[in-house]
Amino acid sequence: MTIIKAKLEQTWRWFGTYDTISLTDIRQTGATGIVTALHHLPIGSIWPVHEIMKRKNEIEQSGLTWSVVESVPVHEDIKRQIGKFQSYIDNYKQTILNLGKCGIHTICYNFMPVLDWTRTDLEYITADGSTALRFEEVAFAAFDLFILRRPGAEEDYLPGVIDEAKVFAEGLGGDRLEALTKTILAGLPGSEEGYTFTEFQEMLQSYHGISADDLKNNLYHFIREVTPVAVEAGVRLAIHPDDPPFSLFGLPRVVSTEPDAKALIEAYDSPNNGLTLCTGSYGARPENDLPGMTMRLGHRINFIHLRNVQIENGRTFHESDHLEGSVDMSGVMRALVNEQQHRIDTGRTDVTIPMRPDHGHKMLYDLKKDTFPGYSLIGRLRGLAEIRGLEMGIRKNITSLNGPK
Ligand code: DNO
């Protein structure tokens, strides 16, 4: 048995020219890989080789590597299979080929309709004074039922939640109302899309009649089209789960559970059709057993987001410190280290799976700064340091159990 020496590749999300954290700063976090995207290009367009190379060279000049693209966004027409969806799929294929040509081999994407990740509070004060992101079911329901007044919304909430939401909505003054609307509709970092109230209503309307099964079929169609191209390009696709992992505004979400993830990797069985293991996203749903999922789906994990959540009650959760919360992070890490061993034993070359600390609290000097929600420097640095230590401890422990170094 080979002893596992390969660590996970430590990466860091950087928002390119929009980011206030520089590549030089990122070097000091100990991360070696960069996770970024060409955020300035319109969704659905082909990413030209010269644009990719420009960004890649910039990253390399700072002594870092562009490891993962997060994300190449999937156009809403592909999700709804309307309009020019086939030509958007063709563009996506060309982008995969171009990225492969430039030596970038991992692409993260998601298939959440209309909204990417969603929270209701970006400054939830935790016990130690740092702030965290939170999803509060009652606040969300208040927005959906009494501000957006979505027809049929009351069918999606328990009666107790509706009662509380009513009180919540009545207490919302101008500023808080505006903040809640903006938090939900304007798009959090990396979402690429944000909506005005009217645009949002129109988008919701456009999904009318699209069931979860329809969305699944559209996703599988997309996967079956693009994976062969990814194989040709040497690119590993990594679908990000729904965040939060349940339906919002009556829209279907189809990458929320272990059976969802299993079905989609089976829709086209190839190492290039893989997953982003986002522990925080899957972790907001109590039946998602993260260490077990990591073990059972491990062979298809192409990218890892490590983050923890504390489920409060029902669907309400906040982002906790990386090693504390509802997700058993050491169980996940143990399963990841075992997966790497398995890859070595079976002759796979993709042993150094890219991992990034996902989100972090806003803390210390960052509290006085303007930072992207979830993407402050110090909170993520703390997360990365904790995860790095956890990984090293587990790896050494397993190694010593298996034999000498
Ligand atoms: C949030 C991120 C998501 C993610 C996309 C992937 O922090 O994890 O925005 O990048 O869903 O396409």
Short mmCIF file of C-alpha atoms and ligand atoms in Angstrom, two decimals:
data_model
loop_
_atom_site.label_atom_id
_atom_site.label_comp_id
_atom_site.label_asym_id
_atom_site.label_seq_id
_atom_site.Cartn_x
_atom_site.Cartn_y
_atom_site.Cartn_z
CA MET A 1 0.00 0.00 0.00
CA THR A 2 1.37 3.40 -0.97
CA ILE A 3 1.33 5.86 1.87
CA ILE A 4 -0.66 8.94 1.02
CA LYS A 5 1.62 11.93 0.75
CA ALA A 6 -0.52 14.05 -1.53
CA LYS A 7 -2.32 16.72 0.39
CA LEU A 8 -5.51 18.27 -0.86
CA GLU A 9 -4.66 21.27 -3.00
CA GLN A 10 -5.34 24.37 -0.90
CA THR A 11 -7.10 26.98 -2.97
CA TRP A 12 -8.64 30.39 -2.44
CA ARG A 13 -11.49 32.11 -4.22
CA TRP A 14 -10.51 35.39 -5.82
CA PHE A 15 -12.96 37.66 -7.63
CA GLY A 16 -10.37 39.05 -10.04
CA THR A 17 -10.45 42.75 -10.70
CA TYR A 18 -13.50 43.15 -8.41
CA ASP A 19 -11.67 41.75 -5.39
CA THR A 20 -10.16 43.94 -2.68
CA ILE A 21 -7.86 41.11 -1.61
CA SER A 22 -4.80 40.94 -3.86
CA LEU A 23 -3.03 37.90 -5.23
CA THR A 24 0.00 38.91 -3.19
CA ASP A 25 -2.14 38.80 -0.04
CA ILE A 26 -3.47 35.39 -1.00
CA ARG A 27 0.04 33.95 -1.18
CA GLN A 28 0.39 34.60 2.52
CA THR A 29 -2.63 32.46 3.35
CA GLY A 30 -0.65 29.40 2.29
CA ALA A 31 -3.07 28.60 -0.52
CA THR A 32 -1.34 27.74 -3.77
CA GLY A 33 -4.27 27.54 -6.13
CA ILE A 34 -6.69 30.22 -7.27
CA VAL A 35 -10.36 29.70 -7.88
CA THR A 36 -11.78 32.39 -10.10
CA ALA A 37 -13.84 33.18 -13.17
CA LEU A 38 -14.03 35.70 -15.96
CA HIS A 39 -16.80 37.54 -14.16
CA HIS A 40 -16.91 40.34 -16.73
CA LEU A 41 -18.03 38.13 -19.64
CA PRO A 42 -21.74 37.86 -20.34
CA ILE A 43 -23.45 34.64 -19.27
CA GLY A 44 -23.71 32.24 -22.18
CA SER A 45 -20.84 33.69 -24.21
CA ILE A 46 -17.74 31.78 -25.27
CA TRP A 47 -14.69 32.49 -23.13
CA PRO A 48 -11.97 33.40 -25.64
CA VAL A 49 -8.52 31.88 -25.25
CA HIS A 50 -6.82 35.29 -25.07
CA GLU A 51 -9.04 36.38 -22.15
CA ILE A 52 -8.38 33.15 -20.29
CA MET A 53 -4.63 33.44 -20.90
CA LYS A 54 -4.55 37.06 -19.74
CA ARG A 55 -6.08 36.09 -16.38
CA LYS A 56 -3.96 32.96 -16.11
CA ASN A 57 -0.72 34.89 -16.68
CA GLU A 58 -1.70 37.47 -14.09
CA ILE A 59 -2.23 34.71 -11.53
CA GLU A 60 0.99 32.95 -12.41
CA GLN A 61 3.01 36.16 -12.15
CA SER A 62 2.09 36.15 -8.46
CA GLY A 63 3.45 32.64 -8.01
CA LEU A 64 0.01 31.02 -7.90
CA THR A 65 -1.86 28.63 -10.19
CA TRP A 66 -5.34 29.03 -11.64
CA SER A 67 -6.67 25.66 -10.45
CA VAL A 68 -10.43 25.88 -10.74
CA VAL A 69 -12.93 27.97 -12.63
CA GLU A 70 -15.83 28.86 -10.38
CA SER A 71 -18.05 29.23 -12.23
CA VAL A 72 -18.78 28.98 -15.90
CA PRO A 73 -22.42 29.96 -15.40
CA VAL A 74 -25.15 27.98 -17.13
CA HIS A 75 -27.55 30.22 -19.04
CA GLU A 76 -31.15 30.22 -17.76
CA ASP A 77 -32.33 29.15 -21.24
CA ILE A 78 -30.43 25.87 -20.82
CA LYS A 79 -32.14 25.27 -17.47
CA ARG A 80 -35.57 25.95 -18.99
CA GLN A 81 -34.72 24.42 -22.40
CA ILE A 82 -36.14 27.37 -24.25
CA GLY A 83 -34.97 29.89 -26.82
CA LYS A 84 -31.38 29.54 -27.93
CA PHE A 85 -30.53 26.87 -25.36
CA GLN A 86 -28.80 24.60 -27.86
CA SER A 87 -26.51 27.35 -29.04
CA TYR A 88 -25.72 28.24 -25.41
CA ILE A 89 -24.77 24.59 -24.89
CA ASP A 90 -22.49 24.81 -27.94
CA ASN A 91 -20.89 27.93 -26.49
CA TYR A 92 -20.40 26.11 -23.19
CA LYS A 93 -18.64 23.27 -25.01
CA GLN A 94 -16.31 25.74 -26.73
CA THR A 95 -15.52 27.37 -23.39
CA ILE A 96 -14.64 23.94 -21.95
CA LEU A 97 -12.34 23.29 -24.91
CA ASN A 98 -10.70 26.69 -24.57
CA LEU A 99 -10.13 26.26 -20.83
CA GLY A 100 -8.64 22.81 -21.42
CA LYS A 101 -6.33 24.25 -24.08
CA CYS A 102 -5.12 26.84 -21.58
CA GLY A 103 -4.33 24.15 -18.99
CA ILE A 104 -7.26 24.76 -16.64
CA HIS A 105 -8.78 21.44 -15.79
CA THR A 106 -11.59 21.89 -13.27
CA ILE A 107 -14.86 23.74 -13.83
CA CYS A 108 -17.46 24.34 -11.13
CA TYR A 109 -21.01 25.22 -12.14
CA ASN A 110 -24.50 25.01 -10.74
CA PHE A 111 -28.00 24.37 -12.02
CA MET A 112 -30.07 26.40 -9.56
CA PRO A 113 -32.91 28.17 -11.33
CA VAL A 114 -33.00 31.99 -11.14
CA LEU A 115 -31.14 32.43 -7.85
CA ASP A 116 -27.74 31.10 -6.87
CA TRP A 117 -26.94 30.95 -3.16
CA THR A 118 -29.39 32.74 -0.90
CA ARG A 119 -29.38 34.13 2.64
CA THR A 120 -31.65 36.48 4.58
CA ASP A 121 -29.10 38.06 6.92
CA LEU A 122 -25.53 38.99 6.07
CA GLU A 123 -24.57 40.32 9.50
CA TYR A 124 -25.82 37.84 12.04
CA ILE A 125 -23.87 38.51 15.22
CA THR A 126 -22.38 35.34 16.72
CA ALA A 127 -21.45 34.74 20.36
CA ASP A 128 -17.84 35.89 19.88
CA GLY A 129 -18.80 39.15 18.14
CA SER A 130 -17.89 38.11 14.62
CA THR A 131 -20.68 38.13 12.07
CA ALA A 132 -21.98 35.28 9.98
CA LEU A 133 -24.40 34.70 7.12
CA ARG A 134 -27.78 33.28 8.06
CA PHE A 135 -30.84 31.87 6.38
CA GLU A 136 -33.91 32.40 8.48
CA GLU A 137 -36.98 30.55 7.28
CA VAL A 138 -39.41 33.03 8.81
CA ALA A 139 -37.71 36.05 7.22
CA PHE A 140 -37.65 34.29 3.88
CA ALA A 141 -41.32 33.33 4.16
CA ALA A 142 -42.18 36.91 5.14
CA PHE A 143 -40.58 38.15 1.95
CA ASP A 144 -42.19 35.50 -0.22
CA LEU A 145 -45.70 35.75 1.28
CA PHE A 146 -46.13 39.38 2.22
CA ILE A 147 -43.68 41.39 0.14
CA LEU A 148 -43.45 39.48 -3.11
CA ARG A 149 -46.98 38.11 -2.57
CA ARG A 150 -46.23 35.12 -4.76
CA PRO A 151 -49.44 33.36 -5.74
CA GLY A 152 -49.66 29.95 -4.04
CA ALA A 153 -46.75 30.68 -1.68
CA GLU A 154 -48.77 29.73 1.41
CA GLU A 155 -48.73 26.08 0.25
CA ASP A 156 -44.96 25.99 0.74
CA TYR A 157 -44.85 26.82 4.46
CA LEU A 158 -46.15 25.25 7.64
CA PRO A 159 -48.98 27.20 9.33
CA GLY A 160 -46.75 28.13 12.29
CA VAL A 161 -44.13 29.61 9.96
CA ILE A 162 -46.80 31.63 8.13
CA ASP A 163 -48.04 33.10 11.44
CA GLU A 164 -44.54 34.08 12.49
CA ALA A 165 -43.78 35.43 9.03
CA LYS A 166 -46.80 37.72 9.23
CA VAL A 167 -45.56 39.23 12.49
CA PHE A 168 -42.06 39.51 11.03
CA ALA A 169 -43.34 41.29 7.90
CA GLU A 170 -45.42 43.73 9.96
CA GLY A 171 -42.31 44.69 11.92
CA LEU A 172 -40.22 45.40 8.85
CA GLY A 173 -39.47 49.10 8.56
CA GLY A 174 -38.21 50.80 5.38
CA ASP A 175 -34.50 50.12 5.88
CA ARG A 176 -34.86 46.52 6.97
CA LEU A 177 -37.29 45.85 4.19
CA GLU A 178 -34.90 47.27 1.65
CA ALA A 179 -31.98 45.32 3.11
CA LEU A 180 -33.92 42.04 3.06
CA THR A 181 -35.05 42.59 -0.53
CA LYS A 182 -31.53 43.41 -1.62
CA THR A 183 -30.03 40.45 0.24
CA ILE A 184 -32.39 38.05 -1.49
CA LEU A 185 -32.63 39.54 -4.98
CA ALA A 186 -29.43 41.41 -5.70
CA GLY A 187 -27.25 38.31 -5.84
CA LEU A 188 -24.46 37.36 -3.45
CA PRO A 189 -20.81 37.25 -4.58
CA GLY A 190 -20.27 34.88 -7.47
CA SER A 191 -23.97 34.67 -8.26
CA GLU A 192 -23.41 36.57 -11.49
CA GLU A 193 -27.06 37.55 -11.64
CA GLY A 194 -29.19 39.96 -9.66
CA TYR A 195 -32.72 41.18 -10.24
CA THR A 196 -34.98 44.09 -9.64
CA PHE A 197 -38.33 43.26 -8.12
CA THR A 198 -40.10 43.21 -11.49
CA GLU A 199 -37.38 41.28 -13.29
CA PHE A 200 -37.51 38.72 -10.54
CA GLN A 201 -41.26 38.29 -10.83
CA GLU A 202 -40.88 37.79 -14.57
CA MET A 203 -38.16 35.21 -14.09
CA LEU A 204 -40.29 33.28 -11.61
CA GLN A 205 -43.19 33.38 -14.04
CA SER A 206 -41.00 31.98 -16.80
CA TYR A 207 -40.45 28.80 -14.75
CA HIS A 208 -44.16 28.22 -14.42
CA GLY A 209 -44.95 24.61 -15.36
CA ILE A 210 -41.33 23.41 -15.08
CA SER A 211 -41.36 20.58 -12.56
CA ALA A 212 -38.43 19.08 -10.66
CA ASP A 213 -38.45 16.19 -13.12
CA ASP A 214 -38.30 18.60 -16.06
CA LEU A 215 -35.38 20.43 -14.51
CA LYS A 216 -33.60 17.13 -13.84
CA ASN A 217 -34.07 16.08 -17.44
CA ASN A 218 -32.74 19.43 -18.63
CA LEU A 219 -29.74 19.01 -16.37
CA TYR A 220 -29.06 15.48 -17.58
CA HIS A 221 -29.41 16.63 -21.18
CA PHE A 222 -26.82 19.32 -20.49
CA ILE A 223 -24.49 16.84 -18.78
CA ARG A 224 -24.76 14.31 -21.60
CA GLU A 225 -23.95 17.01 -24.12
CA VAL A 226 -20.99 18.62 -22.40
CA THR A 227 -19.27 15.70 -20.67
CA PRO A 228 -17.88 14.10 -23.85
CA VAL A 229 -16.33 17.48 -24.69
CA ALA A 230 -14.91 17.73 -21.18
CA VAL A 231 -13.33 14.29 -21.65
CA GLU A 232 -11.76 15.47 -24.91
CA ALA A 233 -10.52 18.67 -23.26
CA GLY A 234 -9.21 16.91 -20.13
CA VAL A 235 -11.55 19.00 -17.99
CA ARG A 236 -13.32 17.76 -14.87
CA LEU A 237 -16.76 19.19 -14.29
CA ALA A 238 -17.91 19.70 -10.72
CA ILE A 239 -21.53 20.61 -10.11
CA HIS A 240 -22.17 22.72 -7.04
CA PRO A 241 -25.18 21.73 -4.93
CA ASP A 242 -28.17 23.93 -4.26
CA ASP A 243 -27.63 26.43 -1.49
CA PRO A 244 -29.82 26.13 0.52
CA PRO A 245 -30.64 22.58 -0.51
CA PHE A 246 -34.38 22.94 -0.90
CA SER A 247 -36.88 24.66 -3.15
CA LEU A 248 -37.19 28.46 -2.86
CA PHE A 249 -40.08 30.51 -4.27
CA GLY A 250 -41.66 27.30 -5.54
CA LEU A 251 -38.75 26.80 -7.96
CA PRO A 252 -37.46 23.26 -8.31
CA ARG A 253 -33.96 22.52 -7.01
CA VAL A 254 -32.51 19.19 -8.04
CA VAL A 255 -29.00 18.96 -6.58
CA SER A 256 -29.85 18.95 -2.90
CA THR A 257 -29.50 15.38 -1.60
CA GLU A 258 -27.39 12.26 -1.91
CA PRO A 259 -29.90 10.58 -4.28
CA ASP A 260 -29.84 13.73 -6.45
CA ALA A 261 -26.04 13.65 -6.64
CA LYS A 262 -26.01 9.90 -7.31
CA ALA A 263 -28.55 10.19 -10.12
CA LEU A 264 -26.66 12.94 -11.85
CA ILE A 265 -23.34 11.15 -11.83
CA GLU A 266 -25.14 8.09 -13.17
CA ALA A 267 -26.72 10.17 -15.95
CA TYR A 268 -23.31 10.08 -17.63
CA ASP A 269 -20.81 7.84 -15.95
CA SER A 270 -17.43 9.49 -16.31
CA PRO A 271 -14.84 10.95 -13.92
CA ASN A 272 -15.29 14.17 -15.92
CA ASN A 273 -18.93 14.40 -14.80
CA GLY A 274 -18.35 15.06 -11.14
CA LEU A 275 -19.34 16.94 -8.05
CA THR A 276 -18.33 19.86 -5.91
CA LEU A 277 -18.58 18.56 -2.39
CA CYS A 278 -19.89 21.67 -0.63
CA THR A 279 -20.29 20.59 2.97
CA GLY A 280 -22.09 23.77 3.96
CA SER A 281 -24.68 23.55 1.20
CA TYR A 282 -25.52 19.87 1.58
CA GLY A 283 -25.08 20.26 5.35
CA ALA A 284 -28.09 22.55 5.77
CA ARG A 285 -30.31 19.51 5.30
CA PRO A 286 -30.19 17.17 8.31
CA GLU A 287 -30.61 13.91 6.37
CA ASN A 288 -27.50 14.62 4.30
CA ASP A 289 -24.87 12.50 6.04
CA LEU A 290 -21.74 14.30 4.89
CA PRO A 291 -19.03 11.79 5.91
CA GLY A 292 -21.13 9.00 4.35
CA MET A 293 -21.76 11.01 1.20
CA THR A 294 -18.06 11.77 0.91
CA MET A 295 -17.33 8.06 1.18
CA ARG A 296 -20.02 6.89 -1.23
CA LEU A 297 -19.69 9.65 -3.82
CA GLY A 298 -15.96 10.21 -3.29
CA HIS A 299 -14.91 8.75 -6.63
CA ARG A 300 -16.78 11.57 -8.37
CA ILE A 301 -15.68 14.47 -6.17
CA ASN A 302 -13.69 16.87 -8.34
CA PHE A 303 -13.68 19.95 -6.10
CA ILE A 304 -14.29 20.60 -2.42
CA HIS A 305 -15.79 23.52 -0.49
CA LEU A 306 -15.30 23.11 3.24
CA ARG A 307 -17.63 25.11 5.44
CA ASN A 308 -19.95 24.37 8.32
CA VAL A 309 -23.49 25.34 9.22
CA GLN A 310 -25.43 25.24 12.43
CA ILE A 311 -28.98 24.15 11.78
CA GLU A 312 -31.14 26.07 14.26
CA ASN A 313 -34.63 24.77 13.65
CA GLY A 314 -36.66 23.81 10.61
CA ARG A 315 -34.92 25.35 7.65
CA THR A 316 -33.15 28.06 9.59
CA PHE A 317 -29.36 27.87 9.77
CA HIS A 318 -26.34 30.10 10.13
CA GLU A 319 -22.78 29.60 9.02
CA SER A 320 -20.74 28.39 11.97
CA ASP A 321 -16.97 28.14 12.42
CA HIS A 322 -15.46 25.61 10.04
CA LEU A 323 -14.90 22.86 12.59
CA GLU A 324 -18.08 23.44 14.58
CA GLY A 325 -21.69 22.99 13.62
CA SER A 326 -23.99 20.38 12.18
CA VAL A 327 -21.42 18.88 9.78
CA ASP A 328 -18.93 16.35 11.15
CA MET A 329 -15.91 17.94 9.51
CA SER A 330 -13.39 15.44 10.83
CA GLY A 331 -15.55 12.61 9.44
CA VAL A 332 -15.59 14.35 6.07
CA MET A 333 -11.82 14.88 6.13
CA ARG A 334 -11.17 11.27 7.07
CA ALA A 335 -13.32 10.15 4.13
CA LEU A 336 -11.45 12.51 1.80
CA VAL A 337 -8.04 11.24 2.89
CA ASN A 338 -9.28 7.66 2.36
CA GLU A 339 -10.59 8.62 -1.07
CA GLN A 340 -7.15 9.92 -2.01
CA GLN A 341 -5.62 6.64 -0.89
CA HIS A 342 -8.12 4.78 -3.00
CA ARG A 343 -7.26 6.90 -6.03
CA ILE A 344 -3.58 6.10 -5.56
CA ASP A 345 -4.31 2.39 -5.17
CA THR A 346 -6.41 2.32 -8.33
CA GLY A 347 -3.90 4.27 -10.42
CA ARG A 348 -5.88 7.48 -10.72
CA THR A 349 -3.81 10.59 -11.26
CA ASP A 350 -6.29 13.12 -9.83
CA VAL A 351 -5.20 12.59 -6.24
CA THR A 352 -4.60 16.20 -5.23
CA ILE A 353 -8.21 17.30 -5.20
CA PRO A 354 -8.60 21.11 -5.03
CA MET A 355 -10.21 22.30 -1.81
CA ARG A 356 -11.07 25.77 -0.61
CA PRO A 357 -12.23 27.13 2.71
CA ASP A 358 -15.71 28.28 1.84
CA HIS A 359 -16.87 31.52 3.44
CA GLY A 360 -15.79 32.68 6.86
CA HIS A 361 -17.04 34.97 9.55
CA LYS A 362 -16.44 38.68 9.28
CA MET A 363 -14.10 39.26 12.19
CA LEU A 364 -11.34 41.41 13.68
CA TYR A 365 -10.05 44.12 11.31
CA ASP A 366 -12.44 43.00 8.59
CA LEU A 367 -15.38 44.19 10.70
CA LYS A 368 -14.41 47.75 9.80
CA LYS A 369 -13.95 46.98 6.14
CA ASP A 370 -16.14 46.60 3.15
CA THR A 371 -15.83 42.93 2.29
CA PHE A 372 -17.84 40.58 0.08
CA PRO A 373 -20.39 38.68 2.19
CA GLY A 374 -18.82 35.38 3.23
CA TYR A 375 -15.54 36.23 1.52
CA SER A 376 -13.63 38.27 4.07
CA LEU A 377 -9.91 37.67 4.45
CA ILE A 378 -9.47 36.86 8.13
CA GLY A 379 -12.48 34.57 8.56
CA ARG A 380 -11.47 32.47 5.58
CA LEU A 381 -7.86 32.48 6.72
CA ARG A 382 -9.00 31.07 10.06
CA GLY A 383 -11.07 28.44 8.24
CA LEU A 384 -8.20 27.43 5.99
CA ALA A 385 -5.80 27.17 8.92
CA GLU A 386 -8.19 24.98 10.88
CA ILE A 387 -8.90 22.69 7.94
CA ARG A 388 -5.22 22.43 7.08
CA GLY A 389 -4.46 21.33 10.63
CA LEU A 390 -7.33 18.87 10.65
CA GLU A 391 -6.12 17.36 7.40
CA MET A 392 -2.57 17.04 8.60
CA GLY A 393 -3.64 15.42 11.88
CA ILE A 394 -5.85 12.88 10.16
CA ARG A 395 -3.34 12.11 7.45
CA LYS A 396 -0.54 11.51 9.97
CA ASN A 397 -2.82 9.43 12.11
CA ILE A 398 -3.98 7.22 9.24
CA THR A 399 -0.44 6.95 7.92
CA SER A 400 0.92 5.79 11.25
CA LEU A 401 -1.90 3.24 11.56
CA ASN A 402 -1.06 1.91 8.11
CA GLY A 403 2.68 1.60 8.56
CA PRO A 404 5.89 3.61 8.70
CA LYS A 405 6.28 6.88 6.82
C1 DNO B 1 -21.14 30.72 -2.85
C2 DNO B 1 -20.68 29.85 -3.91
C3 DNO B 1 -21.64 29.73 -5.08
C4 DNO B 1 -20.99 28.88 -6.15
C5 DNO B 1 -21.84 28.61 -7.33
C6 DNO B 1 -21.19 27.59 -8.21
O1 DNO B 1 -20.42 31.06 -1.98
O2 DNO B 1 -20.35 28.62 -3.40
O3 DNO B 1 -21.92 30.99 -5.60
O4 DNO B 1 -19.87 29.52 -6.60
O5 DNO B 1 -23.09 28.17 -6.97
O6 DNO B 1 -21.67 27.69 -9.51
#
